[in-house]
Short mmCIF file of C-alpha atoms in Angstrom, two decimals:
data_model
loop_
_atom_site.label_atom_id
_atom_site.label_comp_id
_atom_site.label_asym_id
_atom_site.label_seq_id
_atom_site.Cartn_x
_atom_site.Cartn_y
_atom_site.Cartn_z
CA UNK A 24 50.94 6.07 -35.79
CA UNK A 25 49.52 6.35 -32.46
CA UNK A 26 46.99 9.20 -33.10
CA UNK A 27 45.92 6.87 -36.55
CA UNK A 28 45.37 4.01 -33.67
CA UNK A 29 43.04 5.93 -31.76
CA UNK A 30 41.43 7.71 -34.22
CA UNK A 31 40.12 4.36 -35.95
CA UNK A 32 39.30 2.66 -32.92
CA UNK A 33 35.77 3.68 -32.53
CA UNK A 34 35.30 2.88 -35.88
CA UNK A 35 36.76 -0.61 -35.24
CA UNK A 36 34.67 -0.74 -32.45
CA UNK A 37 31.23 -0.25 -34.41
CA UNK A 38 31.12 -4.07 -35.74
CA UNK A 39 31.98 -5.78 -32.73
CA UNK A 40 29.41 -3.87 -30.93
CA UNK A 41 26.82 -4.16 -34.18
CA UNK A 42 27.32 -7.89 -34.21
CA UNK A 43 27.20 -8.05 -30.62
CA UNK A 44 23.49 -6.36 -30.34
CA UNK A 45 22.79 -8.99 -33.79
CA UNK A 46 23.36 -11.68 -31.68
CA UNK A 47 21.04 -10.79 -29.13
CA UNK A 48 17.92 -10.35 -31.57
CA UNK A 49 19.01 -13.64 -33.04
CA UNK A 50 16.54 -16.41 -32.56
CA UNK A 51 18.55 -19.22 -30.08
CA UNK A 52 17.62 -22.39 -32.40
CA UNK A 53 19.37 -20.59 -35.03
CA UNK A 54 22.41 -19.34 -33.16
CA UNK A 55 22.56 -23.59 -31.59
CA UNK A 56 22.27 -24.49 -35.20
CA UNK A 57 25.33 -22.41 -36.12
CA UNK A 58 27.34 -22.83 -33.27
CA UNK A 59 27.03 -26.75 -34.12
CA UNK A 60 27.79 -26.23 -37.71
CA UNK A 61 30.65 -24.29 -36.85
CA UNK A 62 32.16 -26.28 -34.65
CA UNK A 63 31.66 -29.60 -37.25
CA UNK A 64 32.99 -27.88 -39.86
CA UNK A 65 35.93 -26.00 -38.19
CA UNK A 66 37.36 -29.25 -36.53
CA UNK A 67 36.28 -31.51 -39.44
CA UNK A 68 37.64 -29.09 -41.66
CA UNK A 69 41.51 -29.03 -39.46
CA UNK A 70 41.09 -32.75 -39.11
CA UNK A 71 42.65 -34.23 -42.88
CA UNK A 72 42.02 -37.83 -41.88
CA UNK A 73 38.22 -37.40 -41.77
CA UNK A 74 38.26 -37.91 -45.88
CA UNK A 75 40.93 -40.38 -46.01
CA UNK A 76 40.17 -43.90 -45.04
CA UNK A 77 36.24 -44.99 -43.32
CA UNK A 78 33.45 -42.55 -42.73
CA UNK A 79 34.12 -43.34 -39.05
CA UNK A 80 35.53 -40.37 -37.72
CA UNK A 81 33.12 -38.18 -39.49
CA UNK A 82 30.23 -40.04 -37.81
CA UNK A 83 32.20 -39.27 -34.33
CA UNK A 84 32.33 -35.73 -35.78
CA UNK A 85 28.77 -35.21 -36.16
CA UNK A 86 27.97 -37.24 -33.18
CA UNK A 87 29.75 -34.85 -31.11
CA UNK A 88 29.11 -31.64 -32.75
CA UNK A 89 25.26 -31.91 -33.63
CA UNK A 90 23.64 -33.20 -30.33
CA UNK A 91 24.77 -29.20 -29.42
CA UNK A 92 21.41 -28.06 -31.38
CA UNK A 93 19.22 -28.93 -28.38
CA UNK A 94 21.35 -28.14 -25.84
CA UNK A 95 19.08 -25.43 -24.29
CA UNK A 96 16.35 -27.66 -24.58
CA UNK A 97 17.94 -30.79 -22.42
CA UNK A 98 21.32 -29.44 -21.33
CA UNK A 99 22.05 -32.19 -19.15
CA UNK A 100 20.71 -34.96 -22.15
CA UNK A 101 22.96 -33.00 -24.70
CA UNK A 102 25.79 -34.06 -22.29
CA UNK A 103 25.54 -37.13 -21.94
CA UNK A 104 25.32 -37.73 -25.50
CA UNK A 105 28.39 -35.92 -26.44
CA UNK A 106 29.78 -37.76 -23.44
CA UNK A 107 28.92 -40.97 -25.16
CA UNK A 108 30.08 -40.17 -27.92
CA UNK A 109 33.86 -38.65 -26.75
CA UNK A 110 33.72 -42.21 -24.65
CA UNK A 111 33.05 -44.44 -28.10
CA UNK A 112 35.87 -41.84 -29.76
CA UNK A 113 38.01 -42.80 -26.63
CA UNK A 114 37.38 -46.69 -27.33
CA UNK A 115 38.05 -46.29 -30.82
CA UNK A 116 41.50 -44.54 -30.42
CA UNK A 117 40.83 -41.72 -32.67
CA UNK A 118 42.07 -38.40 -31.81
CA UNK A 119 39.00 -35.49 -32.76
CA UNK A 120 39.17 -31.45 -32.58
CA UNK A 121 35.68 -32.05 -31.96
CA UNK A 122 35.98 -32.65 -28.26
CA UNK A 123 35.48 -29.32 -27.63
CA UNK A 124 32.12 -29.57 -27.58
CA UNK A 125 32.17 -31.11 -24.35
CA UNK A 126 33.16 -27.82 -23.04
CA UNK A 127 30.06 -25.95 -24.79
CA UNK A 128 27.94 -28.76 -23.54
CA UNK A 129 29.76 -28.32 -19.97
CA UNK A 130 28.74 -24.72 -20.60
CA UNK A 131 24.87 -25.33 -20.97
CA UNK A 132 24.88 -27.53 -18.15
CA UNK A 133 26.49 -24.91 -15.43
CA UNK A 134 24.41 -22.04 -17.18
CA UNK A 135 21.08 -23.79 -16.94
CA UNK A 136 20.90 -26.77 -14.55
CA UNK A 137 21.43 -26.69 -10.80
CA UNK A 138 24.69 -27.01 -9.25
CA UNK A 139 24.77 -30.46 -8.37
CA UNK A 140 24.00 -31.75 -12.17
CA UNK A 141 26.89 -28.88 -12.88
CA UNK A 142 29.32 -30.90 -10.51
CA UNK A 143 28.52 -34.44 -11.90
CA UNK A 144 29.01 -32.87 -15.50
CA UNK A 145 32.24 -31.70 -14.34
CA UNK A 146 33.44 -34.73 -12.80
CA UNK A 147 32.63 -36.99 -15.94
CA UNK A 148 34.69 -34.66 -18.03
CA UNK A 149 37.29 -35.39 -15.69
CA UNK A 150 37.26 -38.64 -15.87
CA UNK A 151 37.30 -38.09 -19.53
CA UNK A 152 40.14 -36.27 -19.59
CA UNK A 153 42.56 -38.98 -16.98
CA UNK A 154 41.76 -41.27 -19.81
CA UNK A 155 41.96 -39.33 -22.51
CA UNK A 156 45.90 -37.77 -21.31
CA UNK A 157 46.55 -41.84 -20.15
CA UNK A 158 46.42 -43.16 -23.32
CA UNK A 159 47.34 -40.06 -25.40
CA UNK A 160 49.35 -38.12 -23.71
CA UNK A 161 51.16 -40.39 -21.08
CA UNK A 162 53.91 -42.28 -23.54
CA UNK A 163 55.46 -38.77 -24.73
CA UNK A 164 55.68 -37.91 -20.90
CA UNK A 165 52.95 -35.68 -20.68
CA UNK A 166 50.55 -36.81 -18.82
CA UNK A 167 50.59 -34.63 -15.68
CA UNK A 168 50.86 -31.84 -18.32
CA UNK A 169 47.75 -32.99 -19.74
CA UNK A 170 45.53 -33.13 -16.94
CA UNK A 171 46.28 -30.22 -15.64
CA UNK A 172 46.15 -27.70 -18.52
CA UNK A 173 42.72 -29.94 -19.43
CA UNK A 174 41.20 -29.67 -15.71
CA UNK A 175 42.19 -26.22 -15.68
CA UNK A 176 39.73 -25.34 -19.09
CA UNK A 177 37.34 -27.01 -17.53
CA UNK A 178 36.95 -25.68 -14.03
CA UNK A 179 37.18 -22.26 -15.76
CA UNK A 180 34.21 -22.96 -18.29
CA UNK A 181 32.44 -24.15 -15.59
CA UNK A 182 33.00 -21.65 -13.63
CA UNK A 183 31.91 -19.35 -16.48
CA UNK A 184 28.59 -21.40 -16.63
CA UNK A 185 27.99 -21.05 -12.50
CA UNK A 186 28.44 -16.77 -13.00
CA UNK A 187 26.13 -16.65 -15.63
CA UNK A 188 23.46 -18.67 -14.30
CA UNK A 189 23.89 -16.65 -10.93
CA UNK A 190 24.17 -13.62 -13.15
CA UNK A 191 21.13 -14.18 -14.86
CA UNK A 192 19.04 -15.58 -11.75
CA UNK A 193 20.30 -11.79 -10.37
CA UNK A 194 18.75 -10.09 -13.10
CA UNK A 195 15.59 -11.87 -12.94
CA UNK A 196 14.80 -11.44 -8.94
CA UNK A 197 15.86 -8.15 -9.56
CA UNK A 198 13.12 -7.50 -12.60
CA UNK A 199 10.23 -9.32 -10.50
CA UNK A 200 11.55 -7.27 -7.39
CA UNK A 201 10.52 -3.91 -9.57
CA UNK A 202 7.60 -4.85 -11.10
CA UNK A 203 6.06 -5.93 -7.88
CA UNK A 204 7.16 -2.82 -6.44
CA UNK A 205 5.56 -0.84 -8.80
CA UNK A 206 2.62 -3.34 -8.01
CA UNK A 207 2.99 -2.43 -4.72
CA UNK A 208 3.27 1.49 -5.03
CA UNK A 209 0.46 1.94 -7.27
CA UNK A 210 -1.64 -0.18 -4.98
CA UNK A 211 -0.63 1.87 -2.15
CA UNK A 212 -1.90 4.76 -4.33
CA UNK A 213 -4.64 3.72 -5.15
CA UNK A 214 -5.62 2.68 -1.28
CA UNK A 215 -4.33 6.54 -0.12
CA UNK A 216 -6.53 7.98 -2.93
CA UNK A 217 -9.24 5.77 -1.54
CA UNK A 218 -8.57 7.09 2.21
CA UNK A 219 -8.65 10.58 0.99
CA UNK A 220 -11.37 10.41 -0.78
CA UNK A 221 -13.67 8.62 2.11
CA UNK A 222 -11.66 11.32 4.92
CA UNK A 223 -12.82 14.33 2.85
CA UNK A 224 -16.49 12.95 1.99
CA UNK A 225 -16.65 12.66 5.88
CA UNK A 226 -15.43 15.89 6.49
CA UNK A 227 -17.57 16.73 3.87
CA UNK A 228 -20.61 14.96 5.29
CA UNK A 229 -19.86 16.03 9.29
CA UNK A 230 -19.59 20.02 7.91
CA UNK A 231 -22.87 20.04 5.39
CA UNK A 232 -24.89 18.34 7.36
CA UNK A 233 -24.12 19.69 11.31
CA UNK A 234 -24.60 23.67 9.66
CA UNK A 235 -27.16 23.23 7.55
CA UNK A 236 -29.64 21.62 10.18
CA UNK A 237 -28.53 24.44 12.37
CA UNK A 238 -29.00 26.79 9.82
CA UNK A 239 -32.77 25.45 8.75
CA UNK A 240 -33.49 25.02 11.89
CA UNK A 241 -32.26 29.07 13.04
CA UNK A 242 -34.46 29.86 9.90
CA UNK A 243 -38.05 28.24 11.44
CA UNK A 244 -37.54 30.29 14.20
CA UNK A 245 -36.68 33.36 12.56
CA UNK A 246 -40.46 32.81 10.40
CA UNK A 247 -41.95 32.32 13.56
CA UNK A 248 -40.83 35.02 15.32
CA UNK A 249 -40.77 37.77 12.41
CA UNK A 250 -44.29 39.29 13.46
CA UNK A 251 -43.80 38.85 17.21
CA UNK A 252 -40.50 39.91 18.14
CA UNK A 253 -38.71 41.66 15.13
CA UNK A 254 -35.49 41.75 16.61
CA UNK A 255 -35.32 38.50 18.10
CA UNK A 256 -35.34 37.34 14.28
CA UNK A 257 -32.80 40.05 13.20
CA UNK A 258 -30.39 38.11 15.81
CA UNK A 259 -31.42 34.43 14.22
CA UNK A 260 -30.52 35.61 10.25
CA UNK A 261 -27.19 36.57 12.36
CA UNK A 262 -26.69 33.73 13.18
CA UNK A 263 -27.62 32.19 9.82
CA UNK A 264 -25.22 34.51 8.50
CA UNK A 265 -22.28 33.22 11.12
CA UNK A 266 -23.21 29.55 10.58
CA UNK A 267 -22.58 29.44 6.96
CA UNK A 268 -19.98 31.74 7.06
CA UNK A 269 -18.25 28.85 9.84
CA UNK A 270 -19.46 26.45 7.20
CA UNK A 271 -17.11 27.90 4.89
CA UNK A 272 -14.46 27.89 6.94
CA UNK A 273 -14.61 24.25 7.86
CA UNK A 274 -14.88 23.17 4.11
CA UNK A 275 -11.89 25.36 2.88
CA UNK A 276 -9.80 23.81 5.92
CA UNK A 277 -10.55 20.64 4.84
CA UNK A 278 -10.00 21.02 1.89
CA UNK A 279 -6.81 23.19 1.80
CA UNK A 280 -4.48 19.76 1.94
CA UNK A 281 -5.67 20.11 -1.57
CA UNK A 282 -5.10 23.43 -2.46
CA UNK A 283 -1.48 25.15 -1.23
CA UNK A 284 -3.28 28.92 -2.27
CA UNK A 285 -5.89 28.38 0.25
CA UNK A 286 -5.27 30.77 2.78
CA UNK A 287 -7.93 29.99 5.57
CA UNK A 288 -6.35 26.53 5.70
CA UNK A 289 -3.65 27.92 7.88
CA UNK A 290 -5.32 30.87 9.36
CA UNK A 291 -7.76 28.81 10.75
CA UNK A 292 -7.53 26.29 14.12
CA UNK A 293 -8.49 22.62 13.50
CA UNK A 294 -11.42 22.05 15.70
CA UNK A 295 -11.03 19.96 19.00
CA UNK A 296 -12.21 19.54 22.37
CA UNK A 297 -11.94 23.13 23.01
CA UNK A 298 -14.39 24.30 20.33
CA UNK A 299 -16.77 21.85 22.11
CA UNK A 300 -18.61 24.94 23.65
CA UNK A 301 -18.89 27.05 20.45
CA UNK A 302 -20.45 23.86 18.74
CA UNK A 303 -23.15 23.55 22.17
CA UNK A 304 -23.84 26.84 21.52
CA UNK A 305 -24.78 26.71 18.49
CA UNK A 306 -26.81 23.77 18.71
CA UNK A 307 -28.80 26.10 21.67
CA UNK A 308 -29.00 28.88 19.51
CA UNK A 309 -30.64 25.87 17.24
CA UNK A 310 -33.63 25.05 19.69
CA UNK A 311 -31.52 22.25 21.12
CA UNK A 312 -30.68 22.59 24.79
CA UNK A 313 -27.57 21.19 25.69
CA UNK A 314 -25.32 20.61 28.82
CA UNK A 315 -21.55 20.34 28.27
CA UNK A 316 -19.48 18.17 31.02
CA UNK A 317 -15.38 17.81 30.04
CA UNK A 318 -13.44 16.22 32.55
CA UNK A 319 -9.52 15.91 32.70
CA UNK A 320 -6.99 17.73 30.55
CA UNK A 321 -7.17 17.70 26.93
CA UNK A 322 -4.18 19.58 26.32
CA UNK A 323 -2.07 16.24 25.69
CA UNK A 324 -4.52 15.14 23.84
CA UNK A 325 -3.63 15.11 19.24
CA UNK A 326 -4.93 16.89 17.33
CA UNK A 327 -6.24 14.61 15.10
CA UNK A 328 -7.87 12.44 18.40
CA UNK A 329 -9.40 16.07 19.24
CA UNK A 330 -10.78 16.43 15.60
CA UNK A 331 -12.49 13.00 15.70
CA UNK A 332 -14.04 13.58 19.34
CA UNK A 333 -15.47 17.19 17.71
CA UNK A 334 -16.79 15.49 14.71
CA UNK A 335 -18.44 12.61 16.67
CA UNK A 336 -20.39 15.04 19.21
CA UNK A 337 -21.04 17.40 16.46
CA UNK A 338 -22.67 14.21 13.97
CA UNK A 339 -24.71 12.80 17.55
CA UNK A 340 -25.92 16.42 18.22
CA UNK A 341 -26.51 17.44 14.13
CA UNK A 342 -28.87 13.68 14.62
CA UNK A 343 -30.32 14.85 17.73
CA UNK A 344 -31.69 18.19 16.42
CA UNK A 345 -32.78 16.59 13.12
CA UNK A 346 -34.96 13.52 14.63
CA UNK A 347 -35.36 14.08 17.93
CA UNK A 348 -39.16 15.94 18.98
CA UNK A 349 -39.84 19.34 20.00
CA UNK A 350 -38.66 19.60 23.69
CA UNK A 351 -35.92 17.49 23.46
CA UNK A 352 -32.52 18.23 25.46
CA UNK A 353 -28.90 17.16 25.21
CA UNK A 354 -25.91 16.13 27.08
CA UNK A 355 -22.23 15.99 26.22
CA UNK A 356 -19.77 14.25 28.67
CA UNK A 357 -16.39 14.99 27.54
CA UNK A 358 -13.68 12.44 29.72
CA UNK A 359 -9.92 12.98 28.48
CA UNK A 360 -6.79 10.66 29.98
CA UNK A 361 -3.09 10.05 28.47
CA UNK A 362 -4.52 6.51 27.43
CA UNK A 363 -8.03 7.18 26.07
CA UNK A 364 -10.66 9.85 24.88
CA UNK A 365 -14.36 8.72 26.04
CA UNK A 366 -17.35 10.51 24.83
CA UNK A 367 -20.96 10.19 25.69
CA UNK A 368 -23.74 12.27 23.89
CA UNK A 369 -27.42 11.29 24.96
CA UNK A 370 -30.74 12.84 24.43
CA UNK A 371 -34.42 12.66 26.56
CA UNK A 372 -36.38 12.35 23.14
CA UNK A 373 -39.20 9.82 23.10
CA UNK A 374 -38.92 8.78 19.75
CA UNK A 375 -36.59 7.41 17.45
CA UNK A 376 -33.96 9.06 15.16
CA UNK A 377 -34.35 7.45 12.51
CA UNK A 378 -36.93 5.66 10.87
CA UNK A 379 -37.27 1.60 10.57
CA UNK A 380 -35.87 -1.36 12.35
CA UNK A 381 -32.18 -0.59 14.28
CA UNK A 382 -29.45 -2.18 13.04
CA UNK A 383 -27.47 -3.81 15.34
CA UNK A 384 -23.51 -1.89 15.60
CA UNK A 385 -21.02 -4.37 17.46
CA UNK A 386 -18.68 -2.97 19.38
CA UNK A 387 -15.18 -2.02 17.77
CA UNK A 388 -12.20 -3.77 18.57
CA UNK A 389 -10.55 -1.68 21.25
CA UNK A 390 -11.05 -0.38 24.49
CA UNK A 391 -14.80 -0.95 25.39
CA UNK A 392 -16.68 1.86 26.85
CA UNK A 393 -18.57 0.14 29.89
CA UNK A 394 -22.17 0.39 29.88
CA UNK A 395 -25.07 -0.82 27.91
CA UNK A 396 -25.00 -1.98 24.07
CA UNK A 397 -26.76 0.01 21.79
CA UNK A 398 -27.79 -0.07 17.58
CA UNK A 399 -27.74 2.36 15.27
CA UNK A 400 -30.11 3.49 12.43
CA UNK A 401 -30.56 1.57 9.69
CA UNK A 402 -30.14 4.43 7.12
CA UNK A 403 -27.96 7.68 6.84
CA UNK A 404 -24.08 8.11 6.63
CA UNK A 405 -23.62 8.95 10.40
CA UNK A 406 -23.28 5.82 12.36
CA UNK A 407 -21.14 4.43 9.78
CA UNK A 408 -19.23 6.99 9.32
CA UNK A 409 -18.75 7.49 13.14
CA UNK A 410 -17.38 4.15 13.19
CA UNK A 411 -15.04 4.64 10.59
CA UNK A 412 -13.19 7.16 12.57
CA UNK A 413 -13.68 5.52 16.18
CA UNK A 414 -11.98 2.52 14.02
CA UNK A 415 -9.13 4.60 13.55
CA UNK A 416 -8.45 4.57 17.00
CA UNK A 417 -9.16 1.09 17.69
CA UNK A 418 -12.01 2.09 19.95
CA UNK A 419 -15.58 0.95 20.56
CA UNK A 420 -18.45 2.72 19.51
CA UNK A 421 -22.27 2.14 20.27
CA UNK A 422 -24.94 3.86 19.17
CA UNK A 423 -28.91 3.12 20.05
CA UNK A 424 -32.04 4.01 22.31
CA UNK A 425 -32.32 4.08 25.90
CA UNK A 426 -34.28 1.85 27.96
CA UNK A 427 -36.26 4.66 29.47
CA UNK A 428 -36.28 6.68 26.06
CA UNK A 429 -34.04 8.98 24.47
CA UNK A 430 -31.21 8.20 22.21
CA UNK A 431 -27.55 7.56 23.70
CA UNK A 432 -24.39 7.47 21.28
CA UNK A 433 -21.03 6.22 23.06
CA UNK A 434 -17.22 6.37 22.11
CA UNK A 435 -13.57 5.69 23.13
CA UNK A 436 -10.72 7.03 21.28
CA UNK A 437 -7.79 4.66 22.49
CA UNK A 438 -4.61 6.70 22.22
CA UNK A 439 -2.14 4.46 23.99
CA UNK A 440 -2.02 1.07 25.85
CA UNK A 441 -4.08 0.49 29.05
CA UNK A 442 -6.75 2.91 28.56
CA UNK A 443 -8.03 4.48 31.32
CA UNK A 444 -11.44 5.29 31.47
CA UNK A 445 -13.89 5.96 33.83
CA UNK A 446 -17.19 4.12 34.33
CA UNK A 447 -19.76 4.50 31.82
CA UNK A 448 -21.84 6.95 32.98
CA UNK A 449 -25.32 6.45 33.89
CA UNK A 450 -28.98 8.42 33.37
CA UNK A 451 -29.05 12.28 32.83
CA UNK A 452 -28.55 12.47 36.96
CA UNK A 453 -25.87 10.84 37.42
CA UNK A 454 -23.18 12.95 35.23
CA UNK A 455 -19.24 11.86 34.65
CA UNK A 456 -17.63 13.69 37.59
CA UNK A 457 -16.31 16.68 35.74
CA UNK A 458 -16.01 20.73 36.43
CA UNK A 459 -19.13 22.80 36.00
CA UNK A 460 -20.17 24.09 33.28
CA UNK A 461 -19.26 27.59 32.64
CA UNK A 462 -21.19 30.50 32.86
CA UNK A 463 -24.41 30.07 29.52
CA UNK A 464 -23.46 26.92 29.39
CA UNK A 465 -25.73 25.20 31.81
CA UNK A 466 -29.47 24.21 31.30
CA UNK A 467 -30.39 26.88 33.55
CA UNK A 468 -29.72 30.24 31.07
CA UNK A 469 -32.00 32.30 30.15
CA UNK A 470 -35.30 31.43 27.58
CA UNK A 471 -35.13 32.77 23.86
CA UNK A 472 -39.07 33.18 22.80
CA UNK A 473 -37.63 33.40 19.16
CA UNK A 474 -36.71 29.72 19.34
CA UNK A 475 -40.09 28.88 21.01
CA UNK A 476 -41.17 26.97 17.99
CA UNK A 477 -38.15 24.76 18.34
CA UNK A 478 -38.29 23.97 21.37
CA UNK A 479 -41.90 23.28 22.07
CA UNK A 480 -43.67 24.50 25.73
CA UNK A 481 -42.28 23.63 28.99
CA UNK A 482 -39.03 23.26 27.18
CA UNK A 483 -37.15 25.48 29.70
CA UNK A 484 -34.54 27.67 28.85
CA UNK A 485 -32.63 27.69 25.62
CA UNK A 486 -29.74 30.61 25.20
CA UNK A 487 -29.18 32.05 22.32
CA UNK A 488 -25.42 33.16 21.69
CA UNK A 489 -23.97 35.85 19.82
CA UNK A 490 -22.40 34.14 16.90
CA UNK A 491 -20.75 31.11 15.37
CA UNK A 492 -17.75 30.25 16.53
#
């Protein structure tokens, strides 16, 4: 008998559960309109005295039972017409099965009003039921019996009601708590894809642009030294050859983030401060000659600070050697400090880098580099992008010509609260107190005729070293 008992209980379980998933695809007016019908005709139906004497009671019936069709509609109206209606039963003296809908109407009310009209529902069916057990209940001596078996249905549907509602509210913070979540996450998506993009196209920008200038400009001397001094143009296409083969490089470290079979992405240093005099010397080996000041230790410096400072001087020297005039020189000043990064690239050129009006680049929020305001170009990707990446930082960049001519471009990485920079630093004789330059690093190396046509007469010297970094 057992085994029979649990062998057929899934099977008796299949209806409940189909009826069960039924209900919940059933339209609520309908299931209202039922649950009123039913509970007409079920206490009409056990109530015998409904068809024998004046349509009274059945007019109490229905006045109880149907109000329950709009009881999701108006919960608290739809209980306060049933109320009514117990209340004119009450005066009336006529006992009804009916009453329970007071209960489904407490029911609505606790499910889907607030807790205070909950309470006063509750308390009016309490007073219903004193009166109701005083004048029913008390002559056969039951009237303590009575109100507290009544009270005690009522408390419990109510509390019933309360846990849904709470219940439900649960659900629903819970469902808008997802979906904006997923708002959230593919927003934040979106915004990284957005970064990456914009990192990679300045990457992108910083690499193409810096080696190719070098690279064009390596090749005009190479043309006009091919007749004159065969050799000295041999060395240039070297160092075409190194250039785009650094060029490379760069790009497949940048983008190896994207790639996890890129293998130069690893082998390969990110640039920083200390690549500072590979990058000078190719910008020499250019036709550009330029000095190279760093003072204080980089070494604490991140990696990522280091990276920006590179790409700044490198986009300010890659401008430089595009716009400036034949004869022009450079000069990097380097400062590093536990709080901040300041960099100053300027140039002796006479004329502009760029043509048309300047456009004038406030300062970044930040640290401010002290010293003179500047403006940047009013075309090109540099400047902005150079103040994309000083934003990072919450620095100050400026950007613009000097009063006595040349070009000046200005920067502070802030890495940490109170930064500590030195004073802005002045004209080309009056350098940021730093070490000396190393050896061929200096303005005073010696004079490559193959660059000649770079650098224009009375240049002075411009070194030529043996390879890209």
């Amino acid at each position: 008998m057992q085994w029979g008992l649990t062998v057929l209980r899934p099977y008796a379980a299949r209806p409940v559960r189909a009826l069960l998933r039924a209900g919940a695809r059933f339209p609520p007016i309908a299931f209202d309109v039922l649950l009123a019908a039913a509970v007409l005709l079920g206490s009409a139906g056990l109530t015998s005295e409904v068809y024998q004497g004046p349509p009274g009671p059945l007019v109490l019936h229905a006045a109880l039972a149907l109000p329950l069709v709009w009881r999701r509609r108006a919960p608290m109206t739809v209980f306060c017409a049933v109320a009514a209606a117990a209340f004119a039963q009450w005066l009336a003296d006529v006992r009804l099965l009916t009453d329970v809908a007071l209960l489904v109407a407490l029911y609505t009310v606790a499910t889907r009003s607030s807790r205070l009209r909950a309470l006063v529902a509750w308390a009016v069916l309490e007073l219903g039921i004193v009166l109701a057990s005083a004048r029913w209940a008390a002559p056969d001596g039951g009237f303590l019996r009575s109100v507290v078996f009544l009270s005690a249905v009522a408390a419990a549907v109510a509390a019933t009601g309360t846990n849904t509602r709470t219940r439900r509210a649960y659900l629903a913070s819970l469902e808008d708590r997802a979906v904006r979540l997923e708002r959230e996450r593919d927003q934040r998506a979106r915004l990284a894809a957005a970064d990456e993009r914009a990192r990679i196209a300045r990457e992108m920008h910083d690499i193409v642009t810096h080696n190719l200038s070098v690279m064009v400009a390596l090749a005009d001397g190479a043309v006009f030294a091919q007749h004159r001094s065969p050799d000295r143009a041999t060395a240039a296409m070297r160092q075409i050859s190194g250039t785009g083969r650094q060029a490379l490089t760069d790009m497949r470290r940048s983008l190896g983030v994207l790639r996890a079979d890129e293998p130069d992405a690893l082998r390969h240093p990110v640039p920083g401060i200390a690549q500072l005099d590979a990058l000078v010397g190719r910008m020499r080996a250019a036709g550009l000659p330029t000095r190279l000041r760093v003072s204080g230790d980089h070494a604490p410096v991140p990696a990522a600070a280091q990276l920006t400072a590179y790409r700044l001087v490198q986009e300010a020297l890659t401008n430089t050697l595009k716009h400036a005039p034949p004869g022009t020189r450079a000069e990097v000043r380097v400062h590093c400090s536990p709080a901040a990064v300041a960099l100053d690239v300027t140039d002796d050129g006479r004329a502009g880098h760029a043509p048309g009006p300047p456009l004038s680049s406030p300062p970044l929020p930040g640290p401010s580099f002290s010293g003179p305001s500047f403006s940047g170009p009013s075309s090109g990707h540099g400047i902005p992008g150079m103040r994309e990446r000083v934003a990072a930082y919450g620095g100050s960049l400026g950007a613009g010509p000097l009063p006595g001519g040349g070009w000046r471009v200005s920067a502070t990485l802030a890495l940490g609260p109170g930064a500590d920079l030195v004073p802005g630093p002045g004209p080309a004789s009056d350098p940021v107190p730093g070490p000396d330059p190393a050896p061929g690093t200096g303005a005073g190396a010696g004079p490559d005729p193959v660059l000649a046509s770079r650098a224009g007469p009375g240049t002075g010297p411009v070194p030529v070293e043996g390879g890209a970094a």
